[in-house]
Amino acid sequence: IDLETLLSLLAEGGPAYRHLARMLRGARPVGGGPADPELDPHRRVDTSGFLMQRMRRISRALEGLAERLAMPIVSEAALAWRFRGPLAPRVLGRRLADAATDASEKAFLLAEVILVVSRAARKVDCEESLRDAATTAFRDSLSELRGWIPPSSGPLEGYVRRTLEAAGV
């Protein structure tokens, strides 16, 4: 999944498969002919590269990730899907890190994902039999994300350090 699709899927509430189906239906023109030209001038402008719009999309995706991670864990399969599936924190972290333009941006975005995962770890509810596995999954995810942060994050180094301390990583 590319970064834009991943951000959109995480930001959307409800089951991801429904949102993905809507996205796929909207991607193909009906009847197989060429798509109608866009008439709304506001929709003609691609604002995906603008800083505020980009941060707003990432923020919504982080909120969606937090909601998904904090949902009750009812089985080992659900736990595995949550941390190894296509909407897992490590997938989002890797996509954001790959899209970052410099070390500061990469460190900031990864620190934000780590903060979301650590907060969700404190809120998650699971069966007693799954508690150890859930704790291990959260801890492994946090340490994997922590390993991707560059050693020097420039002007944001203090913020990243404090964020990692707050997350307990």
Tab-separated table of N, CA and C in Angstrom:
chain	number	residue	atom	x	y	z
A	1	ILE	N	0.851	-1.170	0.000
A	1	ILE	CA	0.000	0.000	0.000
A	1	ILE	C	0.897	1.233	0.000
A	2	ASP	N	0.600	2.177	-0.883
A	2	ASP	CA	1.389	3.408	-0.901
A	2	ASP	C	0.992	4.293	0.280
A	3	LEU	N	1.800	5.321	0.546
A	3	LEU	CA	1.599	6.165	1.721
A	3	LEU	C	0.256	6.873	1.708
A	4	GLU	N	-0.145	7.438	0.585
A	4	GLU	CA	-1.415	8.177	0.533
A	4	GLU	C	-2.607	7.268	0.812
A	5	THR	N	-2.593	6.071	0.253
A	5	THR	CA	-3.681	5.119	0.502
A	5	THR	C	-3.687	4.694	1.964
A	6	LEU	N	-2.501	4.441	2.506
A	6	LEU	CA	-2.396	4.039	3.901
A	6	LEU	C	-2.914	5.133	4.831
A	7	LEU	N	-2.531	6.381	4.573
A	7	LEU	CA	-3.025	7.494	5.387
A	7	LEU	C	-4.536	7.605	5.303
A	8	SER	N	-5.072	7.428	4.112
A	8	SER	CA	-6.512	7.519	3.915
A	8	SER	C	-7.236	6.384	4.635
A	9	LEU	N	-6.711	5.171	4.552
A	9	LEU	CA	-7.348	4.031	5.210
A	9	LEU	C	-7.327	4.169	6.726
A	10	LEU	N	-6.213	4.649	7.275
A	10	LEU	CA	-6.125	4.815	8.719
A	10	LEU	C	-7.009	5.952	9.217
A	11	ALA	N	-7.115	7.001	8.423
A	11	ALA	CA	-7.906	8.162	8.836
A	11	ALA	C	-9.401	7.883	8.810
A	12	GLU	N	-9.817	6.980	7.953
A	12	GLU	CA	-11.240	6.669	7.803
A	12	GLU	C	-11.696	5.768	8.938
A	13	GLY	N	-12.821	6.070	9.542
A	13	GLY	CA	-13.373	5.220	10.587
A	13	GLY	C	-14.040	3.996	9.993
A	14	GLY	N	-14.204	2.985	10.785
A	14	GLY	CA	-14.870	1.775	10.332
A	14	GLY	C	-13.901	0.794	9.704
A	15	PRO	N	-14.433	-0.306	9.199
A	15	PRO	CA	-13.589	-1.327	8.606
A	15	PRO	C	-12.838	-0.810	7.377
A	16	ALA	N	-11.571	-1.141	7.297
A	16	ALA	CA	-10.727	-0.649	6.208
A	16	ALA	C	-11.165	-1.209	4.851
A	17	TYR	N	-11.694	-2.432	4.839
A	17	TYR	CA	-12.063	-3.031	3.557
A	17	TYR	C	-13.189	-2.244	2.876
A	18	ARG	N	-14.098	-1.652	3.672
A	18	ARG	CA	-15.173	-0.861	3.067
A	18	ARG	C	-14.631	0.416	2.424
A	19	HIS	N	-13.729	1.071	3.126
A	19	HIS	CA	-13.138	2.303	2.587
A	19	HIS	C	-12.300	1.979	1.352
A	20	LEU	N	-11.563	0.879	1.391
A	20	LEU	CA	-10.754	0.480	0.243
A	20	LEU	C	-11.637	0.170	-0.961
A	21	ALA	N	-12.767	-0.477	-0.739
A	21	ALA	CA	-13.696	-0.765	-1.833
A	21	ALA	C	-14.245	0.526	-2.436
A	22	ARG	N	-14.581	1.501	-1.580
A	22	ARG	CA	-15.042	2.808	-2.085
A	22	ARG	C	-13.951	3.494	-2.895
A	23	MET	N	-12.727	3.417	-2.414
A	23	MET	CA	-11.613	4.043	-3.132
A	23	MET	C	-11.426	3.398	-4.510
A	24	LEU	N	-11.532	2.071	-4.553
A	24	LEU	CA	-11.347	1.365	-5.828
A	24	LEU	C	-12.491	1.636	-6.787
A	25	ARG	N	-13.717	1.731	-6.269
A	25	ARG	CA	-14.845	2.073	-7.135
A	25	ARG	C	-14.684	3.467	-7.714
A	26	GLY	N	-14.190	4.394	-6.923
A	26	GLY	CA	-14.019	5.771	-7.380
A	26	GLY	C	-12.849	5.946	-8.325
A	27	ALA	N	-11.921	5.000	-8.352
A	27	ALA	CA	-10.730	5.130	-9.194
A	27	ALA	C	-11.029	4.822	-10.655
A	28	ARG	N	-12.062	4.018	-10.908
A	28	ARG	CA	-12.381	3.634	-12.283
A	28	ARG	C	-13.598	4.396	-12.788
A	29	PRO	N	-13.509	4.956	-13.979
A	29	PRO	CA	-14.695	5.607	-14.525
A	29	PRO	C	-15.775	4.574	-14.859
A	30	VAL	N	-17.012	4.934	-14.651
A	30	VAL	CA	-18.138	4.048	-14.941
A	30	VAL	C	-18.298	3.930	-16.455
A	31	GLY	N	-18.535	2.722	-16.936
A	31	GLY	CA	-18.756	2.502	-18.356
A	31	GLY	C	-17.481	2.316	-19.155
A	32	GLY	N	-16.337	2.384	-18.516
A	32	GLY	CA	-15.080	2.140	-19.207
A	32	GLY	C	-14.580	3.292	-20.051
A	33	GLY	N	-15.336	4.385	-20.161
A	33	GLY	CA	-14.907	5.524	-20.957
A	33	GLY	C	-14.001	6.446	-20.160
A	34	PRO	N	-13.540	7.506	-20.800
A	34	PRO	CA	-12.681	8.444	-20.081
A	34	PRO	C	-13.465	9.166	-18.983
A	35	ALA	N	-12.756	9.553	-17.936
A	35	ALA	CA	-13.394	10.235	-16.810
A	35	ALA	C	-13.823	11.635	-17.222
A	36	ASP	N	-14.930	12.088	-16.660
A	36	ASP	CA	-15.393	13.445	-16.929
A	36	ASP	C	-14.393	14.437	-16.347
A	37	PRO	N	-14.192	15.543	-17.022
A	37	PRO	CA	-13.260	16.529	-16.480
A	37	PRO	C	-13.827	17.151	-15.203
A	38	GLU	N	-12.953	17.446	-14.265
A	38	GLU	CA	-13.364	18.053	-13.000
A	38	GLU	C	-13.755	19.504	-13.247
A	39	LEU	N	-14.943	19.878	-12.792
A	39	LEU	CA	-15.440	21.228	-13.012
A	39	LEU	C	-15.172	22.162	-11.837
A	40	ASP	N	-15.049	21.604	-10.654
A	40	ASP	CA	-14.797	22.420	-9.467
A	40	ASP	C	-13.329	22.867	-9.463
A	41	PRO	N	-13.052	24.169	-9.520
A	41	PRO	CA	-11.666	24.631	-9.575
A	41	PRO	C	-10.883	24.309	-8.303
A	42	HIS	N	-11.562	24.152	-7.167
A	42	HIS	CA	-10.864	23.813	-5.929
A	42	HIS	C	-10.356	22.374	-5.946
A	43	ARG	N	-11.042	21.513	-6.651
A	43	ARG	CA	-10.612	20.118	-6.737
A	43	ARG	C	-9.545	19.912	-7.803
A	44	ARG	N	-9.373	20.863	-8.683
A	44	ARG	CA	-8.360	20.748	-9.727
A	44	ARG	C	-6.951	20.943	-9.179
A	45	VAL	N	-6.832	21.666	-8.080
A	45	VAL	CA	-5.523	21.961	-7.508
A	45	VAL	C	-5.100	20.801	-6.605
A	46	ASP	N	-3.899	20.295	-6.844
A	46	ASP	CA	-3.360	19.227	-6.011
A	46	ASP	C	-2.643	19.853	-4.818
A	47	THR	N	-3.252	19.712	-3.639
A	47	THR	CA	-2.662	20.293	-2.434
A	47	THR	C	-1.951	19.247	-1.587
A	48	SER	N	-1.750	18.047	-2.119
A	48	SER	CA	-1.173	16.964	-1.322
A	48	SER	C	0.244	17.271	-0.865
A	49	GLY	N	0.961	18.127	-1.580
A	49	GLY	CA	2.321	18.458	-1.177
A	49	GLY	C	2.411	19.638	-0.235
A	50	PHE	N	1.313	20.329	0.024
A	50	PHE	CA	1.334	21.485	0.911
A	50	PHE	C	1.540	21.004	2.349
A	51	LEU	N	2.353	21.710	3.083
A	51	LEU	CA	2.747	21.276	4.425
A	51	LEU	C	1.552	21.090	5.357
A	52	MET	N	0.676	22.069	5.452
A	52	MET	CA	-0.437	21.968	6.402
A	52	MET	C	-1.398	20.833	6.029
A	53	GLN	N	-1.682	20.672	4.744
A	53	GLN	CA	-2.577	19.591	4.319
A	53	GLN	C	-1.913	18.236	4.579
A	54	ARG	N	-0.613	18.171	4.325
A	54	ARG	CA	0.108	16.914	4.545
A	54	ARG	C	0.099	16.555	6.030
A	55	MET	N	0.366	17.514	6.898
A	55	MET	CA	0.376	17.245	8.337
A	55	MET	C	-1.028	16.920	8.843
A	56	ARG	N	-2.041	17.531	8.254
A	56	ARG	CA	-3.417	17.224	8.641
A	56	ARG	C	-3.752	15.768	8.287
A	57	ARG	N	-3.341	15.314	7.099
A	57	ARG	CA	-3.591	13.919	6.704
A	57	ARG	C	-2.843	12.957	7.620
A	58	ILE	N	-1.596	13.284	7.937
A	58	ILE	CA	-0.812	12.414	8.822
A	58	ILE	C	-1.429	12.393	10.209
A	59	SER	N	-1.876	13.540	10.692
A	59	SER	CA	-2.500	13.615	12.014
A	59	SER	C	-3.761	12.761	12.072
A	60	ARG	N	-4.584	12.834	11.044
A	60	ARG	CA	-5.810	12.006	11.012
A	60	ARG	C	-5.451	10.518	10.984
A	61	ALA	N	-4.411	10.171	10.242
A	61	ALA	CA	-3.986	8.774	10.182
A	61	ALA	C	-3.472	8.309	11.535
A	62	LEU	N	-2.738	9.156	12.247
A	62	LEU	CA	-2.252	8.787	13.573
A	62	LEU	C	-3.408	8.602	14.549
A	63	GLU	N	-4.434	9.439	14.439
A	63	GLU	CA	-5.621	9.267	15.276
A	63	GLU	C	-6.312	7.939	14.972
A	64	GLY	N	-6.419	7.603	13.682
A	64	GLY	CA	-7.019	6.329	13.295
A	64	GLY	C	-6.199	5.149	13.773
A	65	LEU	N	-4.873	5.274	13.693
A	65	LEU	CA	-3.994	4.211	14.191
A	65	LEU	C	-4.191	4.031	15.691
A	66	ALA	N	-4.288	5.131	16.419
A	66	ALA	CA	-4.498	5.051	17.869
A	66	ALA	C	-5.807	4.335	18.189
A	67	GLU	N	-6.861	4.653	17.451
A	67	GLU	CA	-8.152	3.990	17.681
A	67	GLU	C	-8.068	2.505	17.398
A	68	ARG	N	-7.415	2.138	16.304
A	68	ARG	CA	-7.299	0.727	15.947
A	68	ARG	C	-6.468	-0.044	16.966
A	69	LEU	N	-5.372	0.561	17.435
A	69	LEU	CA	-4.509	-0.127	18.390
A	69	LEU	C	-5.162	-0.264	19.760
A	70	ALA	N	-6.013	0.678	20.124
A	70	ALA	CA	-6.642	0.659	21.446
A	70	ALA	C	-7.906	-0.202	21.496
A	71	MET	N	-8.328	-0.727	20.363
A	71	MET	CA	-9.506	-1.596	20.361
A	71	MET	C	-9.207	-2.866	21.151
A	72	PRO	N	-10.213	-3.449	21.780
A	72	PRO	CA	-9.979	-4.678	22.545
A	72	PRO	C	-9.399	-5.785	21.663
A	73	ILE	N	-8.492	-6.537	22.241
A	73	ILE	CA	-7.868	-7.663	21.542
A	73	ILE	C	-8.594	-8.926	21.992
A	74	VAL	N	-9.203	-9.630	21.041
A	74	VAL	CA	-10.025	-10.784	21.394
A	74	VAL	C	-9.387	-12.119	21.020
A	75	SER	N	-8.344	-12.093	20.181
A	75	SER	CA	-7.710	-13.348	19.802
A	75	SER	C	-6.267	-13.090	19.372
A	76	GLU	N	-5.503	-14.171	19.290
A	76	GLU	CA	-4.116	-14.049	18.827
A	76	GLU	C	-4.069	-13.604	17.370
A	77	ALA	N	-5.035	-14.041	16.581
A	77	ALA	CA	-5.081	-13.640	15.173
A	77	ALA	C	-5.310	-12.138	15.049
A	78	ALA	N	-6.175	-11.588	15.887
A	78	ALA	CA	-6.425	-10.145	15.867
A	78	ALA	C	-5.176	-9.385	16.281
A	79	LEU	N	-4.466	-9.903	17.264
A	79	LEU	CA	-3.222	-9.278	17.713
A	79	LEU	C	-2.170	-9.313	16.605
A	80	ALA	N	-2.042	-10.459	15.958
A	80	ALA	CA	-1.072	-10.578	14.866
A	80	ALA	C	-1.427	-9.646	13.714
A	81	TRP	N	-2.701	-9.563	13.361
A	81	TRP	CA	-3.129	-8.687	12.268
A	81	TRP	C	-2.845	-7.226	12.604
A	82	ARG	N	-3.074	-6.878	13.863
A	82	ARG	CA	-2.887	-5.498	14.292
A	82	ARG	C	-1.433	-5.052	14.182
A	83	PHE	N	-0.488	-5.973	14.405
A	83	PHE	CA	0.923	-5.596	14.404
A	83	PHE	C	1.714	-6.105	13.203
A	84	ARG	N	1.138	-6.988	12.390
A	84	ARG	CA	1.841	-7.462	11.200
A	84	ARG	C	1.043	-7.285	9.920
A	85	GLY	N	-0.145	-6.725	10.035
A	85	GLY	CA	-0.995	-6.511	8.871
A	85	GLY	C	-0.611	-5.258	8.102
A	86	PRO	N	-1.358	-4.951	7.052
A	86	PRO	CA	-1.024	-3.807	6.194
A	86	PRO	C	-1.276	-2.445	6.843
A	87	LEU	N	-1.990	-2.394	7.969
A	87	LEU	CA	-2.245	-1.132	8.659
A	87	LEU	C	-1.493	-1.065	9.986
A	88	ALA	N	-0.448	-1.851	10.125
A	88	ALA	CA	0.334	-1.919	11.359
A	88	ALA	C	1.168	-0.660	11.565
A	89	PRO	N	1.520	-0.370	12.811
A	89	PRO	CA	2.348	0.809	13.085
A	89	PRO	C	3.681	0.791	12.347
A	90	ARG	N	4.288	-0.380	12.219
A	90	ARG	CA	5.585	-0.442	11.532
A	90	ARG	C	5.445	-0.127	10.050
A	91	VAL	N	4.327	-0.481	9.452
A	91	VAL	CA	4.098	-0.159	8.035
A	91	VAL	C	3.953	1.354	7.871
A	92	LEU	N	3.156	1.972	8.742
A	92	LEU	CA	3.009	3.425	8.684
A	92	LEU	C	4.344	4.108	8.951
A	93	GLY	N	5.061	3.640	9.968
A	93	GLY	CA	6.363	4.226	10.279
A	93	GLY	C	7.337	4.120	9.121
A	94	ARG	N	7.377	2.962	8.468
A	94	ARG	CA	8.294	2.758	7.339
A	94	ARG	C	7.910	3.658	6.166
A	95	ARG	N	6.626	3.752	5.859
A	95	ARG	CA	6.186	4.601	4.742
A	95	ARG	C	6.490	6.076	5.016
A	96	LEU	N	6.230	6.518	6.246
A	96	LEU	CA	6.520	7.909	6.599
A	96	LEU	C	8.023	8.178	6.573
A	97	ALA	N	8.811	7.239	7.066
A	97	ALA	CA	10.267	7.416	7.063
A	97	ALA	C	10.809	7.461	5.636
A	98	ASP	N	10.269	6.626	4.774
A	98	ASP	CA	10.724	6.616	3.374
A	98	ASP	C	10.342	7.898	2.645
A	99	ALA	N	9.218	8.488	3.021
A	99	ALA	CA	8.745	9.706	2.353
A	99	ALA	C	9.383	10.974	2.922
A	100	ALA	N	10.033	10.869	4.081
A	100	ALA	CA	10.634	12.044	4.716
A	100	ALA	C	11.769	12.590	3.854
A	101	THR	N	11.874	13.908	3.841
A	101	THR	CA	12.897	14.551	3.013
A	101	THR	C	14.227	14.728	3.720
A	102	ASP	N	14.231	14.740	5.043
A	102	ASP	CA	15.496	14.864	5.773
A	102	ASP	C	15.408	14.130	7.110
A	103	ALA	N	16.529	14.090	7.840
A	103	ALA	CA	16.594	13.343	9.097
A	103	ALA	C	15.666	13.927	10.160
A	104	SER	N	15.529	15.243	10.192
A	104	SER	CA	14.654	15.873	11.190
A	104	SER	C	13.203	15.454	10.989
A	105	GLU	N	12.747	15.503	9.749
A	105	GLU	CA	11.369	15.114	9.444
A	105	GLU	C	11.142	13.645	9.755
A	106	LYS	N	12.094	12.810	9.383
A	106	LYS	CA	11.989	11.373	9.639
A	106	LYS	C	11.903	11.102	11.137
A	107	ALA	N	12.780	11.735	11.920
A	107	ALA	CA	12.789	11.531	13.372
A	107	ALA	C	11.487	12.014	13.995
A	108	PHE	N	10.994	13.169	13.566
A	108	PHE	CA	9.752	13.713	14.108
A	108	PHE	C	8.580	12.779	13.834
A	109	LEU	N	8.430	12.339	12.589
A	109	LEU	CA	7.294	11.487	12.231
A	109	LEU	C	7.356	10.149	12.955
A	110	LEU	N	8.541	9.558	13.048
A	110	LEU	CA	8.669	8.283	13.761
A	110	LEU	C	8.401	8.462	15.255
A	111	ALA	N	8.843	9.578	15.826
A	111	ALA	CA	8.574	9.841	17.243
A	111	ALA	C	7.070	9.970	17.489
A	112	GLU	N	6.361	10.572	16.556
A	112	GLU	CA	4.909	10.703	16.704
A	112	GLU	C	4.224	9.335	16.634
A	113	VAL	N	4.676	8.470	15.735
A	113	VAL	CA	4.104	7.117	15.651
A	113	VAL	C	4.391	6.361	16.947
A	114	ILE	N	5.615	6.500	17.463
A	114	ILE	CA	5.985	5.845	18.728
A	114	ILE	C	5.092	6.338	19.866
A	115	LEU	N	4.843	7.624	19.905
A	115	LEU	CA	3.987	8.187	20.955
A	115	LEU	C	2.572	7.610	20.886
A	116	VAL	N	2.039	7.481	19.686
A	116	VAL	CA	0.703	6.905	19.499
A	116	VAL	C	0.673	5.458	19.968
A	117	VAL	N	1.688	4.679	19.591
A	117	VAL	CA	1.729	3.266	19.970
A	117	VAL	C	1.860	3.128	21.484
A	118	SER	N	2.708	3.946	22.109
A	118	SER	CA	2.889	3.826	23.562
A	118	SER	C	1.619	4.217	24.319
A	119	ARG	N	0.903	5.224	23.843
A	119	ARG	CA	-0.354	5.612	24.494
A	119	ARG	C	-1.415	4.529	24.330
A	120	ALA	N	-1.464	3.919	23.154
A	120	ALA	CA	-2.439	2.848	22.916
A	120	ALA	C	-2.122	1.633	23.777
A	121	ALA	N	-0.837	1.390	24.029
A	121	ALA	CA	-0.448	0.245	24.857
A	121	ALA	C	-0.990	0.386	26.269
A	122	ARG	N	-1.109	1.609	26.747
A	122	ARG	CA	-1.634	1.834	28.096
A	122	ARG	C	-3.145	1.687	28.163
A	123	LYS	N	-3.826	1.849	27.038
A	123	LYS	CA	-5.296	1.837	27.025
A	123	LYS	C	-5.903	0.511	26.594
A	124	VAL	N	-5.143	-0.319	25.911
A	124	VAL	CA	-5.717	-1.508	25.289
A	124	VAL	C	-6.265	-2.479	26.340
A	125	ASP	N	-7.367	-3.110	25.963
A	125	ASP	CA	-8.018	-4.086	26.824
A	125	ASP	C	-7.934	-5.441	26.133
A	126	CYS	N	-7.503	-6.452	26.885
A	126	CYS	CA	-7.440	-7.789	26.284
A	126	CYS	C	-7.672	-8.848	27.355
A	127	GLU	N	-7.917	-10.027	26.876
A	127	GLU	CA	-8.115	-11.165	27.762
A	127	GLU	C	-6.815	-11.417	28.531
A	128	GLU	N	-6.943	-11.960	29.717
A	128	GLU	CA	-5.760	-12.222	30.553
A	128	GLU	C	-4.782	-13.156	29.848
A	129	SER	N	-5.298	-14.105	29.094
A	129	SER	CA	-4.435	-15.064	28.395
A	129	SER	C	-3.610	-14.401	27.284
A	130	LEU	N	-4.057	-13.238	26.794
A	130	LEU	CA	-3.347	-12.538	25.715
A	130	LEU	C	-2.507	-11.366	26.221
A	131	ARG	N	-2.549	-11.084	27.514
A	131	ARG	CA	-1.886	-9.898	28.046
A	131	ARG	C	-0.379	-9.904	27.781
A	132	ASP	N	0.292	-11.029	28.013
A	132	ASP	CA	1.743	-11.093	27.796
A	132	ASP	C	2.084	-10.928	26.316
A	133	ALA	N	1.310	-11.576	25.456
A	133	ALA	CA	1.552	-11.464	24.010
A	133	ALA	C	1.316	-10.038	23.531
A	134	ALA	N	0.296	-9.386	24.068
A	134	ALA	CA	0.010	-7.997	23.675
A	134	ALA	C	1.119	-7.070	24.146
A	135	THR	N	1.566	-7.247	25.371
A	135	THR	CA	2.661	-6.428	25.898
A	135	THR	C	3.917	-6.609	25.056
A	136	THR	N	4.212	-7.828	24.694
A	136	THR	CA	5.384	-8.107	23.853
A	136	THR	C	5.226	-7.481	22.474
A	137	ALA	N	4.044	-7.569	21.889
A	137	ALA	CA	3.812	-7.000	20.560
A	137	ALA	C	3.993	-5.487	20.575
A	138	PHE	N	3.443	-4.824	21.593
A	138	PHE	CA	3.607	-3.377	21.705
A	138	PHE	C	5.083	-3.023	21.899
A	139	ARG	N	5.766	-3.735	22.797
A	139	ARG	CA	7.176	-3.455	23.072
A	139	ARG	C	8.032	-3.673	21.827
A	140	ASP	N	7.801	-4.763	21.101
A	140	ASP	CA	8.564	-5.042	19.886
A	140	ASP	C	8.324	-3.977	18.820
A	141	SER	N	7.078	-3.558	18.696
A	141	SER	CA	6.747	-2.517	17.724
A	141	SER	C	7.455	-1.210	18.071
A	142	LEU	N	7.449	-0.853	19.345
A	142	LEU	CA	8.118	0.376	19.779
A	142	LEU	C	9.618	0.316	19.545
A	143	SER	N	10.236	-0.812	19.851
A	143	SER	CA	11.688	-0.894	19.663
A	143	SER	C	12.056	-0.918	18.183
A	144	GLU	N	11.223	-1.531	17.350
A	144	GLU	CA	11.488	-1.525	15.912
A	144	GLU	C	11.409	-0.097	15.358
A	145	LEU	N	10.359	0.628	15.736
A	145	LEU	CA	10.219	2.012	15.289
A	145	LEU	C	11.357	2.874	15.819
A	146	ARG	N	11.764	2.654	17.064
A	146	ARG	CA	12.864	3.415	17.671
A	146	ARG	C	14.165	3.199	16.895
A	147	GLY	N	14.363	2.001	16.399
A	147	GLY	CA	15.576	1.681	15.641
A	147	GLY	C	15.686	2.423	14.315
A	148	TRP	N	14.582	2.922	13.803
A	148	TRP	CA	14.594	3.634	12.516
A	148	TRP	C	14.880	5.120	12.658
A	149	ILE	N	14.881	5.631	13.879
A	149	ILE	CA	15.132	7.060	14.071
A	149	ILE	C	16.618	7.332	13.869
A	150	PRO	N	16.953	8.302	13.024
A	150	PRO	CA	18.366	8.617	12.796
A	150	PRO	C	19.028	9.131	14.077
A	151	PRO	N	20.336	8.865	14.240
A	151	PRO	CA	21.017	9.268	15.474
A	151	PRO	C	21.010	10.779	15.710
A	152	SER	N	21.105	11.555	14.657
A	152	SER	CA	21.079	12.999	14.808
A	152	SER	C	19.857	13.532	14.077
A	153	SER	N	18.973	14.183	14.824
A	153	SER	CA	17.753	14.691	14.205
A	153	SER	C	17.728	16.210	14.135
A	154	GLY	N	18.888	16.821	14.133
A	154	GLY	CA	19.003	18.261	13.920
A	154	GLY	C	18.281	19.088	14.960
A	155	PRO	N	17.553	20.102	14.519
A	155	PRO	CA	16.916	21.030	15.449
A	155	PRO	C	15.804	20.397	16.296
A	156	LEU	N	15.325	19.245	15.890
A	156	LEU	CA	14.245	18.586	16.642
A	156	LEU	C	14.765	17.525	17.615
A	157	GLU	N	16.066	17.464	17.785
A	157	GLU	CA	16.654	16.406	18.599
A	157	GLU	C	16.121	16.412	20.040
A	158	GLY	N	15.987	17.592	20.633
A	158	GLY	CA	15.456	17.689	21.995
A	158	GLY	C	14.017	17.214	22.078
A	159	TYR	N	13.202	17.603	21.100
A	159	TYR	CA	11.804	17.178	21.081
A	159	TYR	C	11.708	15.662	20.927
A	160	VAL	N	12.486	15.116	20.018
A	160	VAL	CA	12.452	13.663	19.783
A	160	VAL	C	12.894	12.929	21.037
A	161	ARG	N	13.942	13.400	21.705
A	161	ARG	CA	14.432	12.767	22.915
A	161	ARG	C	13.358	12.771	24.013
A	162	ARG	N	12.712	13.925	24.219
A	162	ARG	CA	11.654	14.032	25.239
A	162	ARG	C	10.454	13.150	24.891
A	163	THR	N	10.123	13.072	23.612
A	163	THR	CA	9.006	12.234	23.175
A	163	THR	C	9.305	10.761	23.433
A	164	LEU	N	10.530	10.341	23.135
A	164	LEU	CA	10.913	8.944	23.377
A	164	LEU	C	10.931	8.628	24.874
A	165	GLU	N	11.353	9.585	25.681
A	165	GLU	CA	11.323	9.393	27.138
A	165	GLU	C	9.891	9.267	27.629
A	166	ALA	N	8.999	10.107	27.106
A	166	ALA	CA	7.594	10.049	27.498
A	166	ALA	C	6.951	8.724	27.094
A	167	ALA	N	7.422	8.189	25.977
A	167	ALA	CA	6.883	6.918	25.484
A	167	ALA	C	7.510	5.721	26.200
A	168	GLY	N	8.584	5.965	26.937
A	168	GLY	CA	9.250	4.875	27.649
A	168	GLY	C	10.123	4.018	26.767
A	169	VAL	N	10.627	4.602	25.685
A	169	VAL	CA	11.476	3.849	24.757
A	169	VAL	C	12.915	4.261	24.936
